[in-house]
Amino acid sequence: MNKIDKTPAPVLADSAADWQRNYDKMIGQDKTIKNRSGIEVKPLYWPQEDGDGSYVAKLGFPGADPMTRGIYPTMHRGRTWSQRQLIGLGRPEDFNERIKGILKSGATALSIIPCNSVYRGLDCDEVEPEILGTCGTILNTVEDMDISLKDIPIGEISIGLNDPNPFTMLAQMLIVAENRGISWDKITGTSNQSDYISHFVANHMFYRLSLPGARRVQMDTIAYLAEHVPNWNALSIVGQHMQQAGATPAQAMGLTLSTAIQYANDCIERGMDPEVFFERFTFFFDISISFFEEVAKFRAGRRIWNTLVTERFGVSNPRAKRFKFHAQTSGLDLTRQQPLNNIARVTAQAMAGIFGGLQSMHTDGYDEVLSTPSEDSAKIAISTQNILKHEAHLCDVVDPLGGSYYVEELTDAMEAEILDVIAQVDAQGGMYKAVESGFVQEMIGASALDYQDKVDNGEQIIVGVNAYQEEEDASARPVLKRPSPEHMQDQVDRFKAVKAARDPRALSKALDALRDAAKSKDQNVFAAELDAVRAGATLGEIVNVLRDELGFGMPLVVA
Amino acid sequence: MNQVPNIPARVLVTKIGLDGHDRGSRIIAAYFRDAGMEVIYTNPWQKIDAVVTLALEEDVDVIGISSLATDHLLVPKLMKALVEAELAHIRVVVGGIIPDEDEVDLLAAGVAKVFHPGAAREEIVEAVEKFAVDAANDRPQD
Amino acid sequence: MSDTHEKSELAVRLLAGQRPALARAISIIEGQSEAIRRLLKAIQPHLGRALVVGFTGPPGAGKSTLVNAFIAEMRKRGKTVAVAAVDPSSPITGGAVLGDRIRMAEHTMDNGVFIRSLASRGHLGGLSASAARVADLMDAAGYDVVVLETVGAGQSEVEMAEMADVKIVVSAPGLGDDVQAIKAGILEIADILVVNKDDLPLASRTRRQLESMLALRVPGDWKVPVLSTNAVDKTGLPELADAIERKAALRQAKGARDMQSSRTRRLLAQTAAKTVEDHILRDQSAAAEAIISALQQSDIDLRDATAKILNLLHESLSDE
């Protein structure tokens, strides 16, 4: 380029050239894609001119500041999102069988859902048998985890663990890897429910320790993993719970980013380096069926995060600014009435997630609202993703909605709303204080009631529910399959046998050490937890010790 | 009519079992309040004997159980406990994700009504208002 | 129920401390039936034993959490506790969501604790007209300590003054206008001021503000302490309980009967005022219209109009 040339917007050309170079480097073997009419489909589209510089300033190119259009130059054209379906039911063997089937159907990552009893920190022998294993897998011991992951190559597949603070499932999995001789630096995946603040506010089921107790364990775990399991995402900051509890999409994004700010500050206070730890921050969002709003929400969130990490935290490492997220289609938009319609709903939601630029997705089964999803509906959910990818060609172009007058203006508007929520939380002294006082719960509760009003008065139509209703035959609804009580009793029996076979002295010593670690100010609780798991301690035993020392977790429910 | 009914009607809105989602129960509590009822609202994860204690101390007419997952499978135990505590006049309604087969069992165990997602506000409120009157009628002599 | 029975069955069971009887008595106490009058008469000789403690203060101060910690402290001291937690009813629908006991969940299964959620039921002051009656029922049922918890709004703090032996006003730092949130009226009746959430940064400033406002109060024979608590960690509770017991001892010296009589007087005044108000608002008679019209035209002044309308009311009440 001629340096004396004064033609406008050299920046656009430079930025485009940068992007092209990065794209070529990352894509490897790019194929020429032509659509059915023979027209070549390019990887990216952008304006011819950028007179006022607003394109480069506000949108930019994928993988470059301000990241609006995507965190990588190639996005889904280079590598599609992880198809990470949530699986969990019954006994560990049942999970193992189901996960093998799902992997065969095309899922590329796994995500384990434990039984609600596990979420509550209860061992299987502490719970009424009727409600055991009906919504997730029982995972109380190392043996359970080992059976669940039989023949699954832990070091080669990305694993999503849905265990909340204090992360016993993660401890169990690490010990299984250790026993199998797999080095911990090969292990990749995410602690999906590590965001204790979101559990305190919404979806309380995941909440076990007191708010300050959870904070302690979370920070210890992040520090431990940073050192010993460097490729594991210790932190997944969850917007899904708050949106499911009723937060608007803008509020959910704002509250999630506020939570991330809180955790970042906590990490900095702990002496950790933001240039490093931000690389392991990931997010988890709901995708509602408000299609364009969701697309704009994700694009705005990605841009805000980039600015926030750069300006508020002064970080320059480009990998630390990436807004990596997993998203799940929202079960709340699904209906019990005419359940097959839900396939269409999930499709629309999934599309919004794809256009929003997610890195990992779970699509719901159409029978989500009826009971635990069946195997067939889980397969349809995966196929939906594959159809969008291969048949609708949604991955051929990076950020295909970029440049749309609507989407860009909406992205800006969502950004303003999101920033306003962040400011409100800042005014409360940060997210931790804002949830302690009930401020966040009230905000979410008000939005939930607001939305319900709209549904009740017909302003928001829901097909089959408040419009287009039909007489339905109850017998046409899928029959639910639950594990039989005898089946779960076998699990309880085995559990008791495993407990009985432990070395009581070693166990007692390890639990005492865990207690001491919790009591101390500077010992790492997660490290002590690993030792306890090695000595055979169960989920319930570990959670009880921590509850004793760090406080029982009862979330602040606002009436 | 045996007894002076509670005016306004008093309803306990609560969750038993393991689940912790409370968006539904919060909305239902608002419905009842807007219909002029007094709602006693609790944390989730109540044990059966705690629900009985609450119902007794608060002298409620109706208990509303919000259930996702399979927590509704514990409701028959609650029905028995209420009878044992001489609180059989209290009507119990269950709302949430309840498979059809389970609804049959709940009604057989004495649950007054099961509400599914998408149930209309008027339907829920009217039913509970009527149940409150029924409960007052069946309340044992003071 | 036969008139020949001196004590109704319900009263007998309540005085024996049976929880279902107490629960039921609380429900019916707002009524006016003969059975209720007999119930109240039956419990009269058994009143005055319980220590009635009132907790009030602005929303967000953590009252319910503090009451929860207070219950724990009392239980440690071997006392039984009954709680009446009052929340406002919607003035439009008459309904209410009562969630105070959420914070007291740890005591649900303790047989030495009885918790009842009450709605203010249109009572403008924020305390239901029968709150005093409820405290009496709990007293008669044998509880050592009766706790009344309300939001400091309207006239409720003044009503609290007649009902509670010891009045605690709770505030917390950073509640918007901080101490402005506590109206001067509350400070007048407070026996103990509590700054809750003492771990918050502005706690010591809030304390100082309260102390300086107290300095303006007319001195009596009780020096109002300003105490710090953290209701979540349960710190500061022994000091609070000690202060309450010290104040209660002072009350004994003055006599519980005075308190009761002024309580009854206020209950009568409130009920009478409500009756008058209802009548005037509904009176469509020509005579009432004439008075209203005359007042509107300023043909008579407000004092005259009041006298005239009360006369009218007196006549119509006599006729009834």
Short mmCIF file of C-alpha atoms in Angstrom, two decimals, chain A residues 116-117 120 122 128 130-131 134-135 203-205 243-246 332 336-337 369-370 445 449 451-453 456 465 474 477 479-480 482 553-555 557-559, chain B residues 17-23 26-27 30-31 33 41-45 47-48 69-74 77 97-103 116-119 121-122:
data_model
loop_
_atom_site.label_atom_id
_atom_site.label_comp_id
_atom_site.label_asym_id
_atom_site.label_seq_id
_atom_site.Cartn_x
_atom_site.Cartn_y
_atom_site.Cartn_z
CA ASN A 116 -30.65 -34.55 42.11
CA SER A 117 -29.59 -36.27 45.32
CA ARG A 120 -28.05 -31.82 47.17
CA LEU A 122 -26.71 -36.62 49.65
CA GLU A 128 -36.07 -41.86 49.67
CA GLU A 130 -38.57 -43.32 44.88
CA ILE A 131 -36.59 -40.28 43.83
CA THR A 134 -34.72 -40.57 38.02
CA CYS A 135 -33.15 -37.44 36.61
CA ASN A 203 -31.78 -23.02 40.64
CA HIS A 204 -30.99 -23.55 44.26
CA MET A 205 -30.76 -27.27 43.94
CA GLN A 243 -32.60 -16.64 32.65
CA GLN A 244 -34.52 -19.79 33.55
CA ALA A 245 -35.52 -18.16 36.82
CA GLY A 246 -37.02 -15.29 34.86
CA LEU A 332 -38.96 -23.26 29.53
CA ARG A 336 -46.49 -30.19 27.31
CA GLN A 337 -49.28 -29.59 24.81
CA VAL A 369 -41.43 -31.06 29.75
CA LEU A 370 -43.03 -34.44 30.17
CA GLY A 445 -38.45 -12.24 40.28
CA LEU A 449 -43.84 -12.12 36.97
CA TYR A 451 -43.33 -12.39 31.51
CA GLN A 452 -46.00 -14.53 33.13
CA ASP A 453 -48.43 -11.61 32.91
CA ASP A 456 -51.57 -14.90 30.96
CA VAL A 465 -51.20 -23.35 25.22
CA ALA A 474 -53.08 -38.43 26.88
CA ARG A 477 -47.84 -38.87 25.03
CA VAL A 479 -44.59 -43.38 28.22
CA LEU A 480 -42.02 -42.46 30.75
CA ARG A 482 -37.85 -44.65 35.15
CA GLY A 553 -26.00 -23.60 52.29
CA MET A 554 -29.50 -22.19 52.34
CA PRO A 555 -30.02 -19.73 49.49
CA VAL A 557 -35.19 -17.05 48.78
CA VAL A 558 -37.11 -13.84 48.27
CA ALA A 559 -40.87 -14.26 48.70
CA GLY B 17 -37.78 -33.53 47.78
CA LEU B 18 -34.61 -32.48 46.02
CA ASP B 19 -35.43 -29.97 43.31
CA GLY B 20 -34.65 -26.31 43.82
CA HIS B 21 -36.33 -24.46 40.94
CA ASP B 22 -38.74 -22.00 42.47
CA ARG B 23 -39.82 -19.78 39.59
CA ARG B 26 -43.09 -17.70 43.13
CA ILE B 27 -45.52 -17.06 40.30
CA ALA B 30 -48.26 -13.99 43.32
CA TYR B 31 -51.44 -15.36 41.70
CA ARG B 33 -51.90 -12.95 46.65
CA TYR B 41 -44.01 -19.14 51.23
CA THR B 42 -41.04 -21.34 52.10
CA ASN B 43 -37.61 -22.50 51.01
CA PRO B 44 -37.44 -25.56 48.82
CA TRP B 45 -36.39 -29.01 50.14
CA LYS B 47 -39.10 -32.49 54.74
CA ILE B 48 -42.54 -34.06 55.07
CA ALA B 69 -38.25 -33.85 38.59
CA THR B 70 -39.79 -36.70 40.52
CA ASP B 71 -40.35 -35.05 43.86
CA HIS B 72 -44.09 -35.47 43.48
CA LEU B 73 -43.53 -39.17 44.15
CA LEU B 74 -43.20 -38.21 47.81
CA LYS B 77 -46.27 -39.79 52.11
CA ILE B 97 -44.02 -31.59 35.60
CA ILE B 98 -46.15 -34.61 36.44
CA PRO B 99 -46.38 -37.55 34.04
CA ASP B 100 -49.89 -38.79 33.36
CA GLU B 101 -49.42 -42.13 35.08
CA ASP B 102 -48.24 -40.40 38.23
CA GLU B 103 -51.21 -38.02 38.19
CA HIS B 116 -49.64 -29.06 34.45
CA PRO B 117 -47.51 -26.45 32.69
CA GLY B 118 -49.75 -24.13 30.73
CA ALA B 119 -52.64 -24.29 33.20
CA ARG B 121 -54.31 -18.61 35.99
CA GLU B 122 -58.08 -18.42 36.46
#
